[in-house]
PDB file of C-alpha atoms in Angstrom:
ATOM      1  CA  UNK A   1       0.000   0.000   0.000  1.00 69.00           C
ATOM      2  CA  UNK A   2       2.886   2.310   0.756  1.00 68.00           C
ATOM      3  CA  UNK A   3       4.400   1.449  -2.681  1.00 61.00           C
ATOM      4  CA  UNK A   4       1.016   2.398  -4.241  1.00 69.00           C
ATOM      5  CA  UNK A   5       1.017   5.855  -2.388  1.00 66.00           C
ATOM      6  CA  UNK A   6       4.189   6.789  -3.562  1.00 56.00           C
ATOM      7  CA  UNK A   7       4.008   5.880  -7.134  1.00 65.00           C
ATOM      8  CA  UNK A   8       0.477   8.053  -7.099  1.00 64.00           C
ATOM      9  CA  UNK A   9       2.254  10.941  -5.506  1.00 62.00           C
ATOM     10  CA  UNK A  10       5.144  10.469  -8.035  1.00 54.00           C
ATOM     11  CA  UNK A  11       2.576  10.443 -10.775  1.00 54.00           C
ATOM     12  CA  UNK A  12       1.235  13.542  -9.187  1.00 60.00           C
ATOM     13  CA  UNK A  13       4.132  15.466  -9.584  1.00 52.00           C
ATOM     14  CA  UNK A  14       4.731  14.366 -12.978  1.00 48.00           C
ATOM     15  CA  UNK A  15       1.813  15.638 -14.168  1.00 46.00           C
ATOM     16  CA  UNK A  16       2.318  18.900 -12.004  1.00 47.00           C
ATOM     17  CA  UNK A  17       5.772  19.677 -13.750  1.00 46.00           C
ATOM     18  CA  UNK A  18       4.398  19.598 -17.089  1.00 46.00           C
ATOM     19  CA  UNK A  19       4.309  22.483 -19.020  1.00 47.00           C
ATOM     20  CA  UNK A  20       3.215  24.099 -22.317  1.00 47.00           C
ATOM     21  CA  UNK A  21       5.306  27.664 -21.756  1.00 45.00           C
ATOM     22  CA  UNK A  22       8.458  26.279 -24.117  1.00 49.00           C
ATOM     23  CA  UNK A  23      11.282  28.099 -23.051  1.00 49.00           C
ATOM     24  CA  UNK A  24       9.843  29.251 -19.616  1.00 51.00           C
ATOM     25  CA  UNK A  25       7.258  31.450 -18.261  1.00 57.00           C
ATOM     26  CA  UNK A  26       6.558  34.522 -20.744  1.00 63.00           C
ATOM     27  CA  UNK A  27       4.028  36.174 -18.015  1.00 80.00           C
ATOM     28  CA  UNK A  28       0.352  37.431 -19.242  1.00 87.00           C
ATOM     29  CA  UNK A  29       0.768  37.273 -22.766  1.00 94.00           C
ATOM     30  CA  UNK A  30       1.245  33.426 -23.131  1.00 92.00           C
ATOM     31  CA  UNK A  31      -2.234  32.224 -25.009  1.00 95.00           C
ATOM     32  CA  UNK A  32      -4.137  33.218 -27.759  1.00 97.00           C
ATOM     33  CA  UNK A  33      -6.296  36.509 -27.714  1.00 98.00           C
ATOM     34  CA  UNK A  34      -9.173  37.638 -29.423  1.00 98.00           C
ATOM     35  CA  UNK A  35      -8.867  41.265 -31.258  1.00 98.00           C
ATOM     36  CA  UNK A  36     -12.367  42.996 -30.122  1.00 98.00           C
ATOM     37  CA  UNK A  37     -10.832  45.923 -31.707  1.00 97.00           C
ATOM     38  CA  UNK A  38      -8.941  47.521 -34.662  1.00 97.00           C
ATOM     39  CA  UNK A  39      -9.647  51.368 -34.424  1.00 97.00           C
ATOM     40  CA  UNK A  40      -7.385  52.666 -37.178  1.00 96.00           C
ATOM     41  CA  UNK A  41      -6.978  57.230 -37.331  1.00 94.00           C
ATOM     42  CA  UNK A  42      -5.495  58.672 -40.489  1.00 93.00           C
ATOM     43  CA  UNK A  43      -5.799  55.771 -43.157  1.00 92.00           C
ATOM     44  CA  UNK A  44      -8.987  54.753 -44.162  1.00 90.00           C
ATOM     45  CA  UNK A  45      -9.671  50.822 -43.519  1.00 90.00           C
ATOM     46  CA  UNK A  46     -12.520  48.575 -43.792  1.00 90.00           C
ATOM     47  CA  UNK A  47     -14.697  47.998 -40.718  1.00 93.00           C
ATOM     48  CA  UNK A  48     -13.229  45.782 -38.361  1.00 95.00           C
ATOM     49  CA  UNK A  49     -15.206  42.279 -38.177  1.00 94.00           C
ATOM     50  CA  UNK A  50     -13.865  40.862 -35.263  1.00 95.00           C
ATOM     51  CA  UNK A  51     -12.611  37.488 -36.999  1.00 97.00           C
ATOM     52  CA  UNK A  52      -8.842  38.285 -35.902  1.00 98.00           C
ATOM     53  CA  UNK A  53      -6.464  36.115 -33.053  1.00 98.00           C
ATOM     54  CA  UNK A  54      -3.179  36.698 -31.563  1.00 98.00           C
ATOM     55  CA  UNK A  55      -1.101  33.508 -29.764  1.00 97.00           C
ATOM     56  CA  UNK A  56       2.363  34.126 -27.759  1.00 96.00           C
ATOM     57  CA  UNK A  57       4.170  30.684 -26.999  1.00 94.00           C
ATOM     58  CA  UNK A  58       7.986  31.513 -25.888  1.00 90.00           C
ATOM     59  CA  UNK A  59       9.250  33.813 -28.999  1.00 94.00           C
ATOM     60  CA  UNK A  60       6.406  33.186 -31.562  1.00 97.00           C
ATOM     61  CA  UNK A  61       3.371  35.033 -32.416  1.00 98.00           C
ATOM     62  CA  UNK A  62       0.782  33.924 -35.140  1.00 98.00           C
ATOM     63  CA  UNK A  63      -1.727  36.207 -36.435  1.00 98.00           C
ATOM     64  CA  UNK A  64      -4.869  34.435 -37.733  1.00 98.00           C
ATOM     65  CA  UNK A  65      -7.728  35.724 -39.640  1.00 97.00           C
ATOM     66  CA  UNK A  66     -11.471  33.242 -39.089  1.00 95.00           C
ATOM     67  CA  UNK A  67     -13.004  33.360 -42.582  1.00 91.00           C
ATOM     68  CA  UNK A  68     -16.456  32.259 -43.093  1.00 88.00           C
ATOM     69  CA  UNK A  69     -16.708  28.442 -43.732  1.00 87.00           C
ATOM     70  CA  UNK A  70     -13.955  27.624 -41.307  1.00 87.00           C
ATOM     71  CA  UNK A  71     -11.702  29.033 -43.005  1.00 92.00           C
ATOM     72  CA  UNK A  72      -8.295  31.124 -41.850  1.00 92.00           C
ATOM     73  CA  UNK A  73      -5.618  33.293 -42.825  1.00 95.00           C
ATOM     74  CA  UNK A  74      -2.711  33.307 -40.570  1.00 97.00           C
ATOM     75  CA  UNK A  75       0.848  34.251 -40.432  1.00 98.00           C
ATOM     76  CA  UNK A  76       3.983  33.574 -37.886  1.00 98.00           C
ATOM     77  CA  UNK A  77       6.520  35.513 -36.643  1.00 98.00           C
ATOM     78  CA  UNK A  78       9.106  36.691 -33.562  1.00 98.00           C
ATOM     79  CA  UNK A  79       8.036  38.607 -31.349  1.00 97.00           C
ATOM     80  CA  UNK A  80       9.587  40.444 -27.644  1.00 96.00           C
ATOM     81  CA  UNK A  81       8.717  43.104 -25.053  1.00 95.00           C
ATOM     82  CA  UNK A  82      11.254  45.649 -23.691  1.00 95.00           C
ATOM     83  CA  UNK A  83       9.325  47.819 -21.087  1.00 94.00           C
ATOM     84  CA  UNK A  84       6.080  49.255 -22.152  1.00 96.00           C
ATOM     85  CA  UNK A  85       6.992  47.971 -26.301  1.00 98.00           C
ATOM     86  CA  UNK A  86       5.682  44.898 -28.047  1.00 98.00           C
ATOM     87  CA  UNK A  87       8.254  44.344 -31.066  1.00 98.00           C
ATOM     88  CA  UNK A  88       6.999  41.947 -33.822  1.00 98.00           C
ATOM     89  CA  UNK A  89       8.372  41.040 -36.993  1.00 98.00           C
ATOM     90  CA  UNK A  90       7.332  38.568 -39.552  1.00 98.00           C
ATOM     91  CA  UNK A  91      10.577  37.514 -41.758  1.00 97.00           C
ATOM     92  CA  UNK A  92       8.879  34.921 -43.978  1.00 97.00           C
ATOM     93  CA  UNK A  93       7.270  36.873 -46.915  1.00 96.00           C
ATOM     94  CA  UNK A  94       4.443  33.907 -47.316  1.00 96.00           C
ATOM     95  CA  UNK A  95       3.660  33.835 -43.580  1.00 97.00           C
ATOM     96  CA  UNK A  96       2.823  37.545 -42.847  1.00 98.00           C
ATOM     97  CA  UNK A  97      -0.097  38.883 -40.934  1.00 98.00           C
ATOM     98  CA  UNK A  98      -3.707  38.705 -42.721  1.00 97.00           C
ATOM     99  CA  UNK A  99      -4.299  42.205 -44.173  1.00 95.00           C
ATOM    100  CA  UNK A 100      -7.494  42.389 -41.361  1.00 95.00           C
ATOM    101  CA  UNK A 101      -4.747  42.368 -39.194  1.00 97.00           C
ATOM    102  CA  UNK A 102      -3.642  45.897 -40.145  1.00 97.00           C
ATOM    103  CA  UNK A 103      -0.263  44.657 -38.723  1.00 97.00           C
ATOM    104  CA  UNK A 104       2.818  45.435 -41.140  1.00 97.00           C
ATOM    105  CA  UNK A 105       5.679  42.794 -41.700  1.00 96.00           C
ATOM    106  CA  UNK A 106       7.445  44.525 -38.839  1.00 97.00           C
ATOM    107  CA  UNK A 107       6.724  47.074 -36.070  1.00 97.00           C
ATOM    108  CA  UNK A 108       6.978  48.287 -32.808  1.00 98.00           C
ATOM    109  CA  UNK A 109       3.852  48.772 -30.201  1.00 98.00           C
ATOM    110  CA  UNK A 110       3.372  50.510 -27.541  1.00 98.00           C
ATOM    111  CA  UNK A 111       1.644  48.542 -24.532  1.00 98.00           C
ATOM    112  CA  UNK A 112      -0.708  50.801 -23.591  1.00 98.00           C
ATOM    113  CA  UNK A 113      -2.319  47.735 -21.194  1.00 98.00           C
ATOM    114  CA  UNK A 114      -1.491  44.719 -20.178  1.00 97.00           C
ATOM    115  CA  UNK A 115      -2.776  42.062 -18.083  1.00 95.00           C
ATOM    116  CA  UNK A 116      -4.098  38.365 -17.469  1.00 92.00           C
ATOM    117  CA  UNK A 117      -6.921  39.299 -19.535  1.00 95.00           C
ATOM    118  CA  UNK A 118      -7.523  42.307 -21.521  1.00 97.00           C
ATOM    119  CA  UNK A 119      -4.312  44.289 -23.388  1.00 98.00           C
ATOM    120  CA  UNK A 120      -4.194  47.427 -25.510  1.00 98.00           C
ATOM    121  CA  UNK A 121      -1.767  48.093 -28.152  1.00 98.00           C
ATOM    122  CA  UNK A 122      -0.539  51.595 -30.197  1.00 98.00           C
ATOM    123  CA  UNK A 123       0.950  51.051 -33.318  1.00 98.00           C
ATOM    124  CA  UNK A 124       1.988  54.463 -34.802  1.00 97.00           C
ATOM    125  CA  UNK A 125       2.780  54.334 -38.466  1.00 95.00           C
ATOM    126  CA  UNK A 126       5.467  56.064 -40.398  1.00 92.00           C
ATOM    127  CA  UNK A 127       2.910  58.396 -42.440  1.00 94.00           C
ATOM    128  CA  UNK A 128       1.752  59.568 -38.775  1.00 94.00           C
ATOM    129  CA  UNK A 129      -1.699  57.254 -38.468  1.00 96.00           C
ATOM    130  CA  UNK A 130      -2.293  55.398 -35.350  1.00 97.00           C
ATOM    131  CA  UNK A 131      -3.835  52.044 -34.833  1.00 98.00           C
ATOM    132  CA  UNK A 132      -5.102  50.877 -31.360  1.00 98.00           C
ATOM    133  CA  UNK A 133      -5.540  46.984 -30.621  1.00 98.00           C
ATOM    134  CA  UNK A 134      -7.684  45.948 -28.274  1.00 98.00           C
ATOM    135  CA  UNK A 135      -7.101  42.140 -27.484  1.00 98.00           C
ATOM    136  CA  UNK A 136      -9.340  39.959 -24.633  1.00 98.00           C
ATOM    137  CA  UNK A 137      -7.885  36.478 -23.577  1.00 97.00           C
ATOM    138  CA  UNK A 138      -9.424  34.111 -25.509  1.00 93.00           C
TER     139      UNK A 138
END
């Protein structure tokens, strides 16, 4: 019986230690978000339809666009934070960011918010526009 307990307890811990943060613990933005927002000033976009994700694992972001019929758009790239900026860049030219995404193929954003569940992202363009992402954990 003692044998028994132990190899439960063992188990236990097993279990416990696994993980799906590759690379260690990358705090409140590990997961994949839902953009309730796109609010673009100074360029003239379509209306946003709320069909766009974000998912962090260690360095990686993807950027995916729901379609109707099940079907997606997505792109995959690098991403880190210094302070209050998000950095991302997508270096493969056939896995960039869905055009819904507004995102270029590289930029920097400024984390306006950021916690467990809700963040807010600036992105301010070189021809002066701004675009503000609003992302809930998904």
């Amino acid at each position: 019986m003692k044998h028994i307990r132990l190899i439960i307890i063992l188990l236990i811990g097993v279990v416990a230690a696994g993980c799906t943060h590759n690379n260690g613990d990358i705090g409140p933005l590990f997961g994949k978000w839902k953009v309730t927002s796109i609010v673009a000033e100074g360029i003239t976009a379509d209306p946003y339809q709320g069909n766009v994700f974000w998912g962090f694992q260690s360095h990686t972001i993807s950027v995916s666009e729901q379609m109707p019929n099940h079907d997606y758009s997505q792109g995959f790239g690098n991403w880190s934070m210094s302070g209050d900026e998000l950095t991302i860049d997508f270096p493969d030219e056939t896995r960039q960011p869905p055009a819904a995404s507004l995102l270029p193929s590289s930029c920097r954003l400024q984390v306006l918010k950021l916690n467990t569940g809700h963040a807010i992202f600036l992105l301010h363009r070189a021809d002066g526009a701004t675009i503000t992402y609003t992302l809930k954990k998904w």
